[in-house]
Amino acid sequence: MKYVAWIVLLYPLLFSDAVLGTTLDQQRNDFLQAEKLLAQGNSAAFMRASAALSNYPLYPYLQYQWLKENLHQDDQILSFLAAYKSTRYAGLLRSKWLDYLAKNERWNDFIRYYISRDGVYAANLPGAGAAISRDGVYAANLPGAGAAEASVSTALECQYNLAIYKTGSQQQALNEAKHLWATGDSLPQECDPLISELVMSPGFTRELIWQRFELALNKDNVSVAEYVRRLMGSADQNIADIWLRVHQKPALIGDNNFVSPQMGRLFAHGIHRLAKSDLSMAVRLWDDKKHNFQIDDQTILQLERSLALSLAHNRNPEAYARLNQLPAVDAEVNEWKVRAALLEQNWQHVAEALAGLTAQERQAPKWQYWLARSLEKTGDSLQAQNVYAKLADDRSFYGFLAADNVHKPYQFSNKPVILAENELEQLASEADFKVVRELNLLNRDQEAERQWWYAVKKLSKERRMVAAKLAQQWHKDQIAISTLVKADYWDDLGLRFPVYYSAQIQNNASLHNLDPAIVFGLIRQESIFNKNAESAVGARGLMQVMPKTGMQIARDLKEKWQSDNSLFNPDVNVRYGAFYYKQLLRQFNGHFALAIAAYNAGSGRVAKWLPIAASVPADIWIETIPYKETRKYVTSVLSYAIIYQQLMQRKALKIKELMLDVLPG
């Protein structure tokens, strides 16, 4: 078998031109057959079948599939890593092989190939940051990347430090283990042996134990906190039990007999927890009792900041004064000072808060708009008009608002990406993109997307623009738009705002007396026209309808509910999504912005955000939405609606017409 594997890896040098001429259609069929043989465990037949595919774009993928199940084949793995070092599959295989070496306690080999620079894949050296990503594609920087990649990276880092521990560098390994220990998250199981060595060492102190216990509770990771508690002495376990009770029932901090003055950090933790359920009580207890406890200055500053921001998020009239009293500020605090001043509708405070932003921050369209509003409200109408007029050239929610204020037409700056002759063909012919194309043709969508971002990562910004156009040509609009973002180019409106499913949108908009541009805007924000989109919480299709909501809409429409997957049908999804948005419009008295906010955050939350006593201008209400995601969502959908009506060559909508005052709830 070893001999056959070597033949396969060296095959491109040995096979005849006749085989190299095999059509791609035939190679795809042969590839699928080879995969079947591999799944059946017929390695000899697999090797013979795969040998005929050495010039097929997915050949490295095929070999990777065999090698990851044969990690004892050192020579073949090293040959693969050297021959295909520029492919994504080399990174994938290397991570799996390192894990295999660690589990088989081949410590010297692990160290050698973890830190080597042998032309294969140099991992990050200890102290230089995270180890290599799961697939060698630096996936943490790509759309959809998250905790899984970080977990694999941490696992390799733990294994490396265990390797140097086992080979004599014990103190170095234990020092690194302390850094890994200092997290409120669960560590991968690969870290267990290293952490066990740390726990048994003289350097495992009481301070380290309490450090992680607090970090875990700060992240509401009770299971980790309970694990750490078991490492404590009996006296500390009793204190930890009090922490856990306060974490679950933070109102206990109001009981003088429960929390002693020496438990200052516990008192602060309880206040932070209580603020989530009863902000008023938390602020009162903090102000009344903080001087009775021994609390370090850093904790006091952090909690004062947290309470002040919570007051602002909850539209509390005390928010501006509280934020203004903070001795140390940052970008988030400064932004919320502006919003808290807007809630007061105290335009002098708005001007003062805007002055607290950095010069660069003040240039953002959002803050230029509020600068113009504050100038207008404080009597400097001429300067306000000048700021509005300049801002009106910006294609954004705030630019459109400014244009309406000075009665200027909206500016769209539509400048499609211009390609040189054959640029698309040249990019598509590169090895990385050939792999993407084949994976797409084989309906391996997830694998194709991972390969796409691996390939795009290598490109300059200019070539990413070409890649965006290639993705558009391949009808991968979500990927095309995200790629254009990574190219830092925003002016190709035809690419960024596709006009698909026009019949379904127009028909359902007409049925519910909706402007079709708003439905287009909702779809663009929700799914980027991916009819198969599915969110982490289960929302499906173009307008991201939840199955439970879909079932209720089917009953309301007196239709038979087919299945959750029926929401992937554009006809069903747009019909239900438009119906649901119309329901929200009725609930919020025809207020477009409120209905859009409710589409994202839920009608219950939006009802809580309504003013209590007097009406609030819609621009202020939107700017002070406590959820950043919803705030961005509303401004995006409204601006997208204006862009879509331009693309549809209509002039029906004005942004100011969608911005009625928000009445008390």
GROMACS .gro file of N, CA, C and O in nm, residues 268 305 329 354 430 445 457 473 509 632:
model
   40
  268ALA      N    1  -1.986   4.363   4.337
  268ALA     CA    2  -1.984   4.422   4.203
  268ALA      C    3  -2.041   4.325   4.099
  268ALA      O    4  -2.116   4.365   4.009
  305ARG      N    5  -1.914   5.228   3.421
  305ARG     CA    6  -1.933   5.234   3.276
  305ARG      C    7  -2.051   5.148   3.233
  305ARG      O    8  -2.137   5.190   3.156
  329VAL      N    9  -1.330   5.744   2.930
  329VAL     CA   10  -1.428   5.719   2.824
  329VAL      C   11  -1.360   5.644   2.709
  329VAL      O   12  -1.238   5.640   2.698
  354LEU      N   13  -2.102   6.548   2.060
  354LEU     CA   14  -2.037   6.532   1.930
  354LEU      C   15  -1.894   6.583   1.933
  354LEU      O   16  -1.804   6.525   1.871
  430GLU      N   17  -0.734   2.976  -1.269
  430GLU     CA   18  -0.635   2.950  -1.165
  430GLU      C   19  -0.677   2.830  -1.082
  430GLU      O   20  -0.797   2.805  -1.062
  445ASP      N   21  -2.172   2.273  -0.177
  445ASP     CA   22  -2.179   2.418  -0.158
  445ASP      C   23  -2.093   2.466  -0.041
  445ASP      O   24  -2.023   2.567  -0.052
  457LYS      N   25  -0.860   3.508  -0.003
  457LYS     CA   26  -0.765   3.559   0.096
  457LYS      C   27  -0.630   3.592   0.033
  457LYS      O   28  -0.562   3.686   0.076
  473GLN      N   29  -2.105   3.604  -1.185
  473GLN     CA   30  -2.125   3.526  -1.308
  473GLN      C   31  -2.169   3.384  -1.276
  473GLN      O   32  -2.248   3.323  -1.349
  509ALA      N   33  -4.630   4.245  -0.313
  509ALA     CA   34  -4.634   4.384  -0.270
  509ALA      C   35  -4.767   4.448  -0.311
  509ALA      O   36  -4.831   4.519  -0.231
  632LYS      N   37  -2.867   4.908   1.291
  632LYS     CA   38  -2.808   4.896   1.156
  632LYS      C   39  -2.907   4.836   1.058
  632LYS      O   40  -2.913   4.876   0.940
   0.00000   0.00000   0.00000
